[in-house]
PDB file of C-alpha atoms in Angstrom:
ATOM      1  CA  MET I 722      -0.168  -0.218   0.089  1.00  0.00           C
ATOM      2  CA  THR I 723       1.216   3.722  -0.592  1.00  0.00           C
ATOM      3  CA  GLY I 724       0.407   6.383   1.438  1.00  0.00           C
ATOM      4  CA  TRP I 725      -3.406   6.723   2.879  1.00  0.00           C
ATOM      5  CA  LEU I 726      -4.764   4.110   0.187  1.00  0.00           C
ATOM      6  CA  PRO I 727      -6.214   1.004   1.641  1.00  0.00           C
ATOM      7  CA  ARG I 728      -5.440  -1.450  -0.458  1.00  0.00           C
ATOM      8  CA  GLU I 729      -2.734  -1.341  -3.362  1.00  0.00           C
ATOM      9  CA  ALA I 730      -3.265   0.945  -6.794  1.00  0.00           C
ATOM     10  CA  ALA I 731      -3.935  -1.584  -9.292  1.00  0.00           C
ATOM     11  CA  GLU I 732      -6.663  -3.223  -7.082  1.00  0.00           C
ATOM     12  CA  ILE I 733      -8.306   0.800  -6.819  1.00  0.00           C
ATOM     13  CA  PHE I 734      -8.163   2.405  -9.570  1.00  0.00           C
ATOM     14  CA  GLY I 735      -7.764  -0.995 -12.044  1.00  0.00           C
ATOM     15  CA  GLU I 736      -4.729  -2.172 -13.764  1.00  0.00           C
ATOM     16  CA  GLY I 737      -2.048  -0.065 -14.792  1.00  0.00           C
ATOM     17  CA  ALA I 738      -2.459   2.344 -11.840  1.00  0.00           C
ATOM     18  CA  VAL I 739       1.136   3.536 -10.335  1.00  0.00           C
ATOM     19  CA  ALA I 740       0.874   5.471  -6.896  1.00  0.00           C
ATOM     20  CA  GLN I 741       3.765   7.033  -5.017  1.00  0.00           C
ATOM     21  CA  GLU I 742       3.762  10.045  -2.008  1.00  0.00           C
ATOM     22  CA  ALA I 743       5.945  12.768  -1.796  1.00  0.00           C
ATOM     23  CA  TYR I 744       5.311  15.846   0.677  1.00  0.00           C
ATOM     24  CA  ASP I 745       1.826  14.862   2.407  1.00  0.00           C
ATOM     25  CA  LEU I 746       0.252  14.494  -1.594  1.00  0.00           C
ATOM     26  CA  LEU I 747      -0.312  10.979  -3.591  1.00  0.00           C
ATOM     27  CA  THR I 748      -0.154  11.012  -7.047  1.00  0.00           C
ATOM     28  CA  VAL I 749      -1.611   8.170  -8.670  1.00  0.00           C
ATOM     29  CA  ASP I 750      -1.435   7.705 -12.340  1.00  0.00           C
ATOM     30  CA  VAL I 751      -4.229   5.770 -14.756  1.00  0.00           C
ATOM     31  CA  PRO I 752      -4.769   4.744 -17.809  1.00  0.00           C
ATOM     32  CA  THR I 753      -6.357   7.267 -20.394  1.00  0.00           C
ATOM     33  CA  GLY I 754      -9.777   4.813 -20.416  1.00  0.00           C
ATOM     34  CA  GLU I 755      -9.722   4.438 -16.728  1.00  0.00           C
ATOM     35  CA  TRP I 756      -9.757   8.863 -16.284  1.00  0.00           C
ATOM     36  CA  VAL I 757     -13.590   9.374 -15.580  1.00  0.00           C
ATOM     37  CA  ALA I 758     -13.759   5.923 -13.955  1.00  0.00           C
ATOM     38  CA  SER I 759     -10.549   6.611 -11.727  1.00  0.00           C
ATOM     39  CA  LEU I 760     -12.591   9.840 -10.779  1.00  0.00           C
ATOM     40  CA  THR I 761     -15.436   8.419  -9.738  1.00  0.00           C
ATOM     41  CA  VAL I 762     -13.761   5.797  -7.294  1.00  0.00           C
ATOM     42  CA  ALA I 763     -11.763   8.711  -6.012  1.00  0.00           C
ATOM     43  CA  ARG I 764     -14.910  10.984  -5.078  1.00  0.00           C
ATOM     44  CA  ASP I 765     -16.770   7.576  -4.122  1.00  0.00           C
ATOM     45  CA  THR I 766     -14.316   5.163  -2.788  1.00  0.00           C
ATOM     46  CA  LEU I 767     -11.937   7.116  -1.146  1.00  0.00           C
ATOM     47  CA  GLY I 768     -14.166   9.850  -0.225  1.00  0.00           C
ATOM     48  CA  CYS I 769     -12.680  13.300  -2.027  1.00  0.00           C
ATOM     49  CA  THR I 770     -15.489  14.610  -2.478  1.00  0.00           C
ATOM     50  CA  TYR I 771     -13.743  18.098  -2.831  1.00  0.00           C
ATOM     51  CA  PHE I 772     -12.469  19.133  -6.579  1.00  0.00           C
ATOM     52  CA  ASP I 773      -9.998  21.835  -6.275  1.00  0.00           C
ATOM     53  CA  TRP I 774      -8.171  22.223 -10.069  1.00  0.00           C
ATOM     54  CA  LEU I 775      -7.774  20.795 -13.277  1.00  0.00           C
ATOM     55  CA  SER I 776      -5.139  21.803 -15.340  1.00  0.00           C
ATOM     56  CA  ALA I 777      -2.565  20.162 -17.870  1.00  0.00           C
ATOM     57  CA  VAL I 778       1.456  20.078 -18.026  1.00  0.00           C
ATOM     58  CA  ASP I 779       3.148  19.844 -22.188  1.00  0.00           C
ATOM     59  CA  GLU I 780       5.985  17.222 -21.603  1.00  0.00           C
ATOM     60  CA  PRO I 781       8.408  16.754 -25.022  1.00  0.00           C
ATOM     61  CA  GLY I 782       8.498  13.872 -26.390  1.00  0.00           C
ATOM     62  CA  THR I 783       5.373  12.088 -23.535  1.00  0.00           C
ATOM     63  CA  GLY I 784       2.223  14.634 -24.373  1.00  0.00           C
ATOM     64  CA  PHE I 785      -0.090  16.699 -22.642  1.00  0.00           C
ATOM     65  CA  ARG I 786      -0.236  15.327 -18.580  1.00  0.00           C
ATOM     66  CA  VAL I 787      -3.658  16.162 -17.503  1.00  0.00           C
ATOM     67  CA  CYS I 788      -3.873  16.237 -13.579  1.00  0.00           C
ATOM     68  CA  ALA I 789      -6.558  16.431 -11.646  1.00  0.00           C
ATOM     69  CA  HIS I 790      -6.614  18.027  -7.971  1.00  0.00           C
ATOM     70  CA  VAL I 791      -8.751  16.684  -5.010  1.00  0.00           C
ATOM     71  CA  VAL I 792      -8.988  16.587  -1.331  1.00  0.00           C
ATOM     72  CA  ALA I 793     -10.946  14.118   1.389  1.00  0.00           C
ATOM     73  CA  LEU I 794     -11.546  16.970   4.033  1.00  0.00           C
ATOM     74  CA  ASP I 795     -13.082  13.865   7.032  1.00  0.00           C
ATOM     75  CA  GLY I 796     -11.217  12.513   9.561  1.00  0.00           C
ATOM     76  CA  GLY I 797      -8.491  15.046   8.348  1.00  0.00           C
ATOM     77  CA  VAL I 798      -7.372  16.387   5.097  1.00  0.00           C
ATOM     78  CA  ARG I 799      -6.161  13.857   2.179  1.00  0.00           C
ATOM     79  CA  ARG I 800      -4.895  15.383  -1.155  1.00  0.00           C
ATOM     80  CA  LEU I 801      -5.005  12.941  -3.987  1.00  0.00           C
ATOM     81  CA  LEU I 802      -3.490  14.325  -7.929  1.00  0.00           C
ATOM     82  CA  LEU I 803      -4.517  12.255 -10.467  1.00  0.00           C
ATOM     83  CA  ARG I 804      -2.684  12.037 -13.539  1.00  0.00           C
ATOM     84  CA  THR I 805      -3.360  11.337 -16.830  1.00  0.00           C
ATOM     85  CA  THR I 806      -1.702  10.971 -20.508  1.00  0.00           C
ATOM     86  CA  VAL I 807      -2.251  12.126 -23.925  1.00  0.00           C
ATOM     87  CA  PRO I 808      -0.455  12.257 -27.076  1.00  0.00           C
ATOM     88  CA  HIS I 809       1.032  15.357 -29.066  1.00  0.00           C
ATOM     89  CA  ALA I 810      -0.670  13.834 -32.407  1.00  0.00           C
ATOM     90  CA  ALA I 811      -4.399  12.553 -30.512  1.00  0.00           C
ATOM     91  CA  PRO I 812      -5.046  15.046 -27.609  1.00  0.00           C
ATOM     92  CA  VAL I 813      -8.114  14.077 -26.675  1.00  0.00           C
ATOM     93  CA  LEU I 814     -10.055  12.540 -23.136  1.00  0.00           C
ATOM     94  CA  ALA I 815     -13.242  12.273 -21.795  1.00  0.00           C
ATOM     95  CA  THR I 816     -14.919  15.184 -19.185  1.00  0.00           C
ATOM     96  CA  ALA I 817     -14.720  15.005 -15.902  1.00  0.00           C
ATOM     97  CA  THR I 818     -18.298  16.911 -15.884  1.00  0.00           C
ATOM     98  CA  GLY I 819     -20.188  14.490 -14.985  1.00  0.00           C
ATOM     99  CA  VAL I 820     -18.210  13.439 -11.797  1.00  0.00           C
ATOM    100  CA  TYR I 821     -17.306  17.282 -10.951  1.00  0.00           C
ATOM    101  CA  ALA I 822     -19.079  19.297 -12.045  1.00  0.00           C
ATOM    102  CA  GLY I 823     -16.496  22.277 -10.908  1.00  0.00           C
ATOM    103  CA  ALA I 824     -14.326  20.592 -13.828  1.00  0.00           C
ATOM    104  CA  ALA I 825     -16.182  22.224 -16.838  1.00  0.00           C
ATOM    105  CA  TRP I 826     -14.425  25.855 -16.025  1.00  0.00           C
ATOM    106  CA  HIS I 827     -10.803  24.292 -15.461  1.00  0.00           C
ATOM    107  CA  GLU I 828     -11.143  21.818 -19.067  1.00  0.00           C
ATOM    108  CA  ARG I 829     -12.349  25.187 -20.734  1.00  0.00           C
ATOM    109  CA  GLU I 830      -8.674  26.689 -19.552  1.00  0.00           C
ATOM    110  CA  THR I 831      -6.815  23.787 -20.580  1.00  0.00           C
ATOM    111  CA  HIS I 832      -8.398  23.731 -23.715  1.00  0.00           C
ATOM    112  CA  GLU I 833      -7.697  27.211 -24.776  1.00  0.00           C
ATOM    113  CA  MET I 834      -4.177  26.669 -23.429  1.00  0.00           C
ATOM    114  CA  PHE I 835      -2.749  23.532 -24.620  1.00  0.00           C
ATOM    115  CA  GLY I 836      -5.568  22.796 -27.070  1.00  0.00           C
ATOM    116  CA  VAL I 837      -7.139  19.200 -25.663  1.00  0.00           C
ATOM    117  CA  ASP I 838     -10.288  18.224 -26.687  1.00  0.00           C
ATOM    118  CA  PHE I 839     -12.480  17.054 -23.455  1.00  0.00           C
ATOM    119  CA  THR I 840     -15.384  14.723 -25.334  1.00  0.00           C
ATOM    120  CA  GLY I 841     -18.559  15.535 -23.830  1.00  0.00           C
ATOM    121  CA  HIS I 842     -18.185  18.736 -22.921  1.00  0.00           C
ATOM    122  CA  PRO I 843     -20.797  21.141 -22.636  1.00  0.00           C
ATOM    123  CA  GLY I 844     -19.428  23.864 -24.200  1.00  0.00           C
ATOM    124  CA  LEU I 845     -15.389  24.703 -25.025  1.00  0.00           C
ATOM    125  CA  ALA I 846     -15.865  28.192 -25.643  1.00  0.00           C
ATOM    126  CA  PRO I 847     -13.186  30.557 -25.364  1.00  0.00           C
ATOM    127  CA  LEU I 848     -12.616  31.563 -22.141  1.00  0.00           C
ATOM    128  CA  LEU I 849      -9.748  34.281 -21.709  1.00  0.00           C
ATOM    129  CA  LEU I 850      -8.533  34.922 -25.063  1.00  0.00           C
ATOM    130  CA  PRO I 851     -10.196  36.870 -27.832  1.00  0.00           C
ATOM    131  CA  ASP I 852     -12.278  35.182 -30.629  1.00  0.00           C
ATOM    132  CA  GLU I 853      -9.228  35.982 -32.951  1.00  0.00           C
ATOM    133  CA  PHE I 854      -6.201  34.460 -31.025  1.00  0.00           C
ATOM    134  CA  GLU I 855      -4.517  31.382 -33.193  1.00  0.00           C
ATOM    135  CA  GLY I 856      -2.558  29.194 -31.830  1.00  0.00           C
ATOM    136  CA  HIS I 857      -2.092  27.703 -27.690  1.00  0.00           C
ATOM    137  CA  PRO I 858       0.459  29.900 -25.765  1.00  0.00           C
ATOM    138  CA  LEU I 859       0.891  27.532 -22.701  1.00  0.00           C
ATOM    139  CA  ARG I 860       2.350  24.933 -25.944  1.00  0.00           C
ATOM    140  CA  LYS I 861       6.459  24.691 -26.047  1.00  0.00           C
ATOM    141  CA  ASP I 862       6.251  24.881 -29.508  1.00  0.00           C
ATOM    142  CA  PHE I 863       4.517  27.610 -29.047  1.00  0.00           C
ATOM    143  CA  VAL I 864       6.067  31.059 -31.371  1.00  0.00           C
ATOM    144  CA  LEU I 865       6.075  34.684 -29.369  1.00  0.00           C
ATOM    145  CA  ALA I 866       5.849  36.072 -32.063  1.00  0.00           C
ATOM    146  CA  ALA I 867       5.039  39.005 -30.323  1.00  0.00           C
ATOM    147  CA  ARG I 868       9.585  40.244 -29.725  1.00  0.00           C
ATOM    148  CA  VAL I 869       9.684  38.825 -33.555  1.00  0.00           C
ATOM    149  CA  ALA I 870       7.265  41.999 -34.937  1.00  0.00           C
ATOM    150  CA  LYS I 871       7.652  44.355 -31.945  1.00  0.00           C
ATOM    151  CA  ALA I 872      11.295  45.162 -30.656  1.00  0.00           C
ATOM    152  CA  TRP I 873      11.771  44.719 -26.546  1.00  0.00           C
ATOM    153  CA  PRO I 874      11.528  48.507 -25.232  1.00  0.00           C
ATOM    154  CA  GLY I 875      14.034  50.552 -23.902  1.00  0.00           C
ATOM    155  CA  ALA I 876      17.878  50.753 -24.888  1.00  0.00           C
ATOM    156  CA  LYS I 877      19.539  48.651 -27.155  1.00  0.00           C
ATOM    157  CA  GLU I 878      21.247  45.509 -25.825  1.00  0.00           C
ATOM    158  CA  PRO I 879      24.836  45.887 -24.707  1.00  0.00           C
ATOM    159  CA  GLY I 880      27.267  46.136 -27.818  1.00  0.00           C
ATOM    160  CA  GLU I 881      25.213  48.028 -30.523  1.00  0.00           C
ATOM    161  CA  SER I 882      26.352  50.868 -32.358  1.00  0.00           C
ATOM    162  CA  HIS I 883      24.465  53.409 -33.559  1.00  0.00           C
ATOM    163  CA  ASP I 884      25.974  54.141 -36.384  1.00  0.00           C
ATOM    164  CA  GLY I 885      24.783  50.904 -37.716  1.00  0.00           C
ATOM    165  CA  GLY I 886      28.116  48.429 -37.590  1.00  0.00           C
ATOM    166  CA  PRO I 887      28.347  45.219 -36.868  1.00  0.00           C
ATOM    167  CA  LYS I 888      26.982  44.026 -33.594  1.00  0.00           C
ATOM    168  CA  ARG I 889      26.936  40.913 -31.523  1.00  0.00           C
ATOM    169  CA  ARG I 890      24.592  37.850 -31.981  1.00  0.00           C
ATOM    170  CA  GLN I 891      21.257  38.490 -29.472  1.00  0.00           C
ATOM    171  CA  MET I 892      20.960  35.435 -27.034  1.00  0.00           C
ATOM    172  CA  GLN I 893      16.326  34.468 -28.162  1.00  0.00           C
ATOM    173  CA  PRO I 894      14.913  32.857 -25.280  1.00  0.00           C
ATOM    174  CA  PRO I 895      12.710  29.433 -25.330  1.00  0.00           C
ATOM    175  CA  GLY I 896      10.067  29.858 -28.246  1.00  0.00           C
ATOM    176  CA  VAL I 897      11.292  33.403 -30.079  1.00  0.00           C
ATOM    177  CA  PRO I 898      12.536  32.209 -33.554  1.00  0.00           C
ATOM    178  CA  ASP I 899      14.908  34.102 -35.077  1.00  0.00           C
ATOM    179  CA  PRO I 900      13.782  37.471 -37.072  1.00  0.00           C
ATOM    180  CA  ASN I 901      15.534  35.928 -40.281  1.00  0.00           C
ATOM    181  CA  ASP I 902      13.556  33.373 -40.560  1.00  0.00           C
ATOM    182  CA  TRP I 903      10.448  33.757 -39.128  1.00  0.00           C
ATOM    183  CA  GLY I 904       8.329  36.744 -39.545  1.00  0.00           C
ATOM    184  CA  PRO I 905       7.608  39.938 -41.375  1.00  0.00           C
ATOM    185  CA  GLN I 906      11.643  40.400 -41.634  1.00  0.00           C
ATOM    186  CA  LYS I 907      12.397  37.107 -42.935  1.00  0.00           C
ATOM    187  CA  GLY I 908      14.919  36.220 -45.801  1.00  0.00           C
ATOM    188  CA  GLN I 909      15.809  40.986 -45.336  1.00  0.00           C
ATOM    189  CA  LEU I 910      18.638  40.677 -42.406  1.00  0.00           C
ATOM    190  CA  PRO I 911      22.134  40.151 -42.409  1.00  0.00           C
ATOM    191  CA  PRO I 912      24.031  37.584 -41.082  1.00  0.00           C
ATOM    192  CA  ALA I 913      24.756  38.085 -38.118  1.00  0.00           C
ATOM    193  CA  PRO I 914      28.658  38.597 -37.964  1.00  0.00           C
ATOM    194  CA  THR I 915      31.177  35.589 -36.743  1.00  0.00           C
ATOM    195  CA  ARG I 916      33.907  36.306 -34.441  1.00  0.00           C
ATOM    196  CA  PRO I 917      37.238  35.586 -35.842  1.00  0.00           C
ATOM    197  CA  ALA I 918      38.746  31.969 -34.571  1.00  0.00           C
ATOM    198  CA  ARG I 919      41.581  32.387 -32.241  1.00  0.00           C
ATOM    199  CA  ALA I 920      44.653  30.561 -32.995  1.00  0.00           C
ATOM    200  CA  ALA I 921      45.558  26.833 -31.667  1.00  0.00           C
ATOM    201  CA  ARG I 922      48.649  27.820 -28.284  1.00  0.00           C
ATOM    202  CA  THR I 923      50.715  24.875 -28.438  1.00  0.00           C
ATOM    203  CA  ALA I 924      51.234  23.026 -25.295  1.00  0.00           C
ATOM    204  CA  ALA I 925      54.517  24.088 -23.092  1.00  0.00           C
ATOM    205  CA  ALA I 926      56.290  22.012 -21.001  1.00  0.00           C
ATOM    206  CA  PRO I 927      54.979  22.728 -17.218  1.00  0.00           C
ATOM    207  CA  GLY I 928      57.002  25.139 -15.464  1.00  0.00           C
ATOM    208  CA  ASP I 929      58.224  26.882 -18.930  1.00  0.00           C
ATOM    209  CA  ARG I 930      57.087  30.313 -19.890  1.00  0.00           C
ATOM    210  CA  PRO I 931      54.836  30.225 -23.515  1.00  0.00           C
ATOM    211  CA  ALA I 932      56.623  31.171 -26.382  1.00  0.00           C
ATOM    212  CA  ARG I 933      55.512  34.679 -27.815  1.00  0.00           C
ATOM    213  CA  THR I 934      53.665  34.303 -31.136  1.00  0.00           C
ATOM    214  CA  THR I 935      54.814  38.190 -32.438  1.00  0.00           C
ATOM    215  CA  PRO I 936      57.214  38.049 -34.525  1.00  0.00           C
ATOM    216  CA  SER I 937      60.855  39.368 -33.910  1.00  0.00           C
ATOM    217  CA  GLY I 938      60.985  42.089 -35.882  1.00  0.00           C
ATOM    218  CA  ASP I 939      57.486  43.775 -35.248  1.00  0.00           C
ATOM    219  CA  ARG I 940      59.361  44.824 -31.782  1.00  0.00           C
ATOM    220  CA  PRO I 941      62.301  46.426 -30.959  1.00  0.00           C
ATOM    221  CA  ALA I 942      64.494  44.482 -28.480  1.00  0.00           C
ATOM    222  CA  ARG I 943      64.814  45.601 -25.115  1.00  0.00           C
ATOM    223  CA  ARG I 944      67.014  47.840 -22.949  1.00  0.00           C
ATOM    224  CA  THR I 945      67.907  47.412 -20.170  1.00  0.00           C
ATOM    225  CA  ARG I 946      69.275  50.623 -18.193  1.00  0.00           C
ATOM    226  CA  SER I 947      70.675  50.600 -14.376  1.00  0.00           C
ATOM    227  CA  VAL I 948      68.890  53.200 -12.038  1.00  0.00           C
ATOM    228  CA  THR I 949      71.992  55.556 -12.916  1.00  0.00           C
ATOM    229  CA  GLU I 950      71.859  56.055 -16.112  1.00  0.00           C
ATOM    230  CA  GLY I 951      68.198  56.795 -15.791  1.00  0.00           C
ATOM    231  CA  SER I 952      65.765  56.646 -19.028  1.00  0.00           C
ATOM    232  CA  ALA I 953      66.633  56.897 -22.738  1.00  0.00           C
ATOM    233  CA  SER I 954      65.479  60.380 -23.234  1.00  0.00           C
ATOM    234  CA  GLN I 955      67.565  61.522 -19.957  1.00  0.00           C
ATOM    235  CA  ALA I 956      70.803  60.240 -22.042  1.00  0.00           C
ATOM    236  CA  ALA I 957      73.538  62.924 -22.206  1.00  0.00           C
ATOM    237  CA  PRO I 958      74.727  63.722 -26.058  1.00  0.00           C
ATOM    238  CA  ALA I 959      77.804  62.047 -27.537  1.00  0.00           C
ATOM    239  CA  SER I 960      79.575  65.261 -27.908  1.00  0.00           C
ATOM    240  CA  THR I 961      79.144  66.993 -24.875  1.00  0.00           C
ATOM    241  CA  PRO I 962      82.145  65.590 -22.444  1.00  0.00           C
ATOM    242  CA  ALA I 963      80.722  63.887 -19.773  1.00  0.00           C
ATOM    243  CA  GLU I 964      80.475  66.552 -16.285  1.00  0.00           C
ATOM    244  CA  THR I 965      82.976  65.527 -13.519  1.00  0.00           C
ATOM    245  CA  PRO I 966      80.562  63.695 -10.749  1.00  0.00           C
ATOM    246  CA  ALA I 967      80.066  65.933  -7.968  1.00  0.00           C
ATOM    247  CA  PRO I 968      81.788  65.124  -4.308  1.00  0.00           C
ATOM    248  CA  PRO I 969      79.485  62.478  -2.118  1.00  0.00           C
ATOM    249  CA  GLU I 970      77.741  64.277   0.449  1.00  0.00           C
ATOM    250  CA  THR I 971      78.633  63.491   3.591  1.00  0.00           C
ATOM    251  CA  PRO I 972      76.370  61.485   5.701  1.00  0.00           C
ATOM    252  CA  THR I 973      74.968  63.733   8.078  1.00  0.00           C
ATOM    253  CA  PRO I 974      74.544  62.010  11.768  1.00  0.00           C
ATOM    254  CA  ALA I 975      71.422  60.885  12.632  1.00  0.00           C
ATOM    255  CA  GLU I 976      68.802  63.035  14.737  1.00  0.00           C
ATOM    256  CA  THR I 977      68.410  61.982  18.354  1.00  0.00           C
ATOM    257  CA  PRO I 978      64.182  61.839  18.787  1.00  0.00           C
ATOM    258  CA  ALA I 979      62.901  64.728  21.035  1.00  0.00           C
ATOM    259  CA  PRO I 980      62.159  62.979  24.324  1.00  0.00           C
ATOM    260  CA  PRO I 981      58.488  62.435  24.933  1.00  0.00           C
ATOM    261  CA  ARG I 982      56.575  65.593  26.379  1.00  0.00           C
ATOM    262  CA  LYS I 983      55.620  65.306  30.234  1.00  0.00           C
ATOM    263  CA  ARG I 984      52.369  65.221  30.822  1.00  0.00           C
ATOM    264  CA  VAL I 985      51.728  67.765  33.288  1.00  0.00           C
ATOM    265  CA  PRO I 986      48.543  67.444  36.041  1.00  0.00           C
ATOM    266  CA  ASP I 987      45.738  70.163  35.815  1.00  0.00           C
ATOM    267  CA  ALA I 988      43.486  68.793  37.597  1.00  0.00           C
ATOM    268  CA  PRO I 989      42.484  69.302  41.117  1.00  0.00           C
ATOM    269  CA  TRP I 990      42.947  65.797  42.289  1.00  0.00           C
ATOM    270  CA  GLU I 991      45.857  65.040  40.510  1.00  0.00           C
ATOM    271  CA  GLN I 992      47.898  68.084  42.013  1.00  0.00           C
ATOM    272  CA  PRO I 993      50.633  66.929  44.313  1.00  0.00           C
ATOM    273  CA  THR I 994      50.131  66.478  48.110  1.00  0.00           C
ATOM    274  CA  PRO I 995      53.109  68.246  50.111  1.00  0.00           C
ATOM    275  CA  PRO I 996      55.157  66.682  53.043  1.00  0.00           C
ATOM    276  CA  THR I 997      54.272  67.290  56.043  1.00  0.00           C
ATOM    277  CA  THR I 998      57.230  67.463  58.942  1.00  0.00           C
ATOM    278  CA  PRO I 999      56.806  66.294  62.130  1.00  0.00           C
ATOM    279  CA  SER I1000      56.566  69.073  65.429  1.00  0.00           C
ATOM    280  CA  GLU I1001      56.249  69.875  69.181  1.00  0.00           C
ATOM    281  CA  GLY I1002      53.367  71.094  69.025  1.00  0.00           C
ATOM    282  CA  LYS I1003      50.326  71.037  66.635  1.00  0.00           C
ATOM    283  CA  PRO I1004      48.049  73.874  66.110  1.00  0.00           C
ATOM    284  CA  LYS I1005      45.311  73.264  67.681  1.00  0.00           C
ATOM    285  CA  ASP I1006      41.701  73.633  65.092  1.00  0.00           C
ATOM    286  CA  GLU I1007      40.357  76.569  65.702  1.00  0.00           C
ATOM    287  CA  PRO I1008      36.498  76.605  66.900  1.00  0.00           C
ATOM    288  CA  LYS I1009      33.643  76.367  63.976  1.00  0.00           C
ATOM    289  CA  GLY I1010      31.547  77.915  65.865  1.00  0.00           C
ATOM    290  CA  LYS I1011      31.640  82.065  65.155  1.00  0.00           C
ATOM    291  CA  PRO I1012      33.853  83.870  67.232  1.00  0.00           C
ATOM    292  CA  LYS I1013      32.875  86.025  70.040  1.00  0.00           C
ATOM    293  CA  ASP I1014      32.635  89.482  69.796  1.00  0.00           C
ATOM    294  CA  GLU I1015      35.121  91.180  72.307  1.00  0.00           C
ATOM    295  CA  PRO I1016      33.469  93.412  75.043  1.00  0.00           C
ATOM    296  CA  LYS I1017      33.386  97.152  74.106  1.00  0.00           C
ATOM    297  CA  ASP I1018      34.858  99.947  76.658  1.00  0.00           C
ATOM    298  CA  GLU I1019      31.829 101.535  78.227  1.00  0.00           C
ATOM    299  CA  PRO I1020      31.323 105.641  78.968  1.00  0.00           C
ATOM    300  CA  LYS I1021      31.939 106.417  82.525  1.00  0.00           C
ATOM    301  CA  ASP I1022      29.585 108.570  84.439  1.00  0.00           C
ATOM    302  CA  GLU I1023      30.428 112.130  84.977  1.00  0.00           C
ATOM    303  CA  PRO I1024      29.199 114.173  88.662  1.00  0.00           C
ATOM    304  CA  ASP I1025      26.583 116.213  87.229  1.00  0.00           C
ATOM    305  CA  ALA I1026      27.244 119.946  88.403  1.00  0.00           C
ATOM    306  CA  SER I1027      23.662 120.619  89.551  1.00  0.00           C
ATOM    307  CA  GLN I1028      24.020 118.399  92.478  1.00  0.00           C
ATOM    308  CA  PRO I1029      26.051 119.058  95.904  1.00  0.00           C
ATOM    309  CA  PRO I1030      28.971 117.117  96.520  1.00  0.00           C
ATOM    310  CA  ASP I1031      28.591 114.327  98.843  1.00  0.00           C
ATOM    311  CA  ALA I1032      29.690 116.088 102.528  1.00  0.00           C
ATOM    312  CA  GLY I1033      31.153 112.539 103.096  1.00  0.00           C
ATOM    313  CA  ALA I1034      33.084 111.578 100.145  1.00  0.00           C
ATOM    314  CA  ASP I1035      35.748 114.604 100.661  1.00  0.00           C
ATOM    315  CA  GLU I1036      36.525 113.840 104.523  1.00  0.00           C
ATOM    316  CA  PRO I1037      39.445 111.991 105.243  1.00  0.00           C
ATOM    317  CA  ASP I1038      39.135 109.440 107.303  1.00  0.00           C
ATOM    318  CA  GLY I1039      39.652 110.404 110.719  1.00  0.00           C
ATOM    319  CA  GLY I1040      36.636 110.212 112.429  1.00  0.00           C
ATOM    320  CA  GLU I1041      34.501 112.127 113.718  1.00  0.00           C
ATOM    321  CA  GLN I1042      35.345 115.952 114.521  1.00  0.00           C
ATOM    322  CA  ALA I1043      34.567 117.558 118.016  1.00  0.00           C
TER     323      ALA I1043
END
């Protein structure tokens, strides 16, 4: 059994069915003749009552692979992708609208984009493209004629010159033909210029420098000069006598480097503290309170002239008079 299938895929969908599971998606490939029957089994037996989408993929050399994605919602989400392949020469497949009514819109789009005919469909009318459109744009062999009839907007390609000179070969994206082979300018454009082939290099031995391909006569011989001789433009004329060489300069003694500048502390906390010498008597700390006021001289009382002097004041201490 594969995935959440109750039995083998061939027993459920018929002979030729192959199942595989990846990333929680169960994929079953069935023959073209069992397409409608396989969809019916998926709906009635496996409980895939939800129809999600239907489309196709153009596989070069194989055909159109038509895919239908259905989901079972009872007891959790279980996804099933049914696939079948129809050939490019006769892309015909039975319609699935009898099993899933929502497949009608998807089959119209698949018929319009890939050219697959669904027999029994109620009406395969154009859905997205205009009525005058020719071809099926999602096929791999569809020619993108828009880039042939109309150049790409914007500046020219890198390497193109405005004077009509040769330019590099433009790379065409997949599906775009050469304008000289297809389109309104067919056979009118000059062939693209070919790049000259490079000369073959001779293999050199390991460690040896490859020889130059330029002939020796095309390039002058290299002259070696020292620094004192100078360049060729600075060479002295032959008729001028050579000047006496200047005496060599006496070498000057190397200058002694200046001593580093000493940093002077300027912050208050960086100032040095003066050393204290021991003394006999340490000055007492002055009281922190407010100093006392010194007493002032009070004026003496002067005797009053209007009052008589005291009699006993002028008498000497001799006792009483007789």
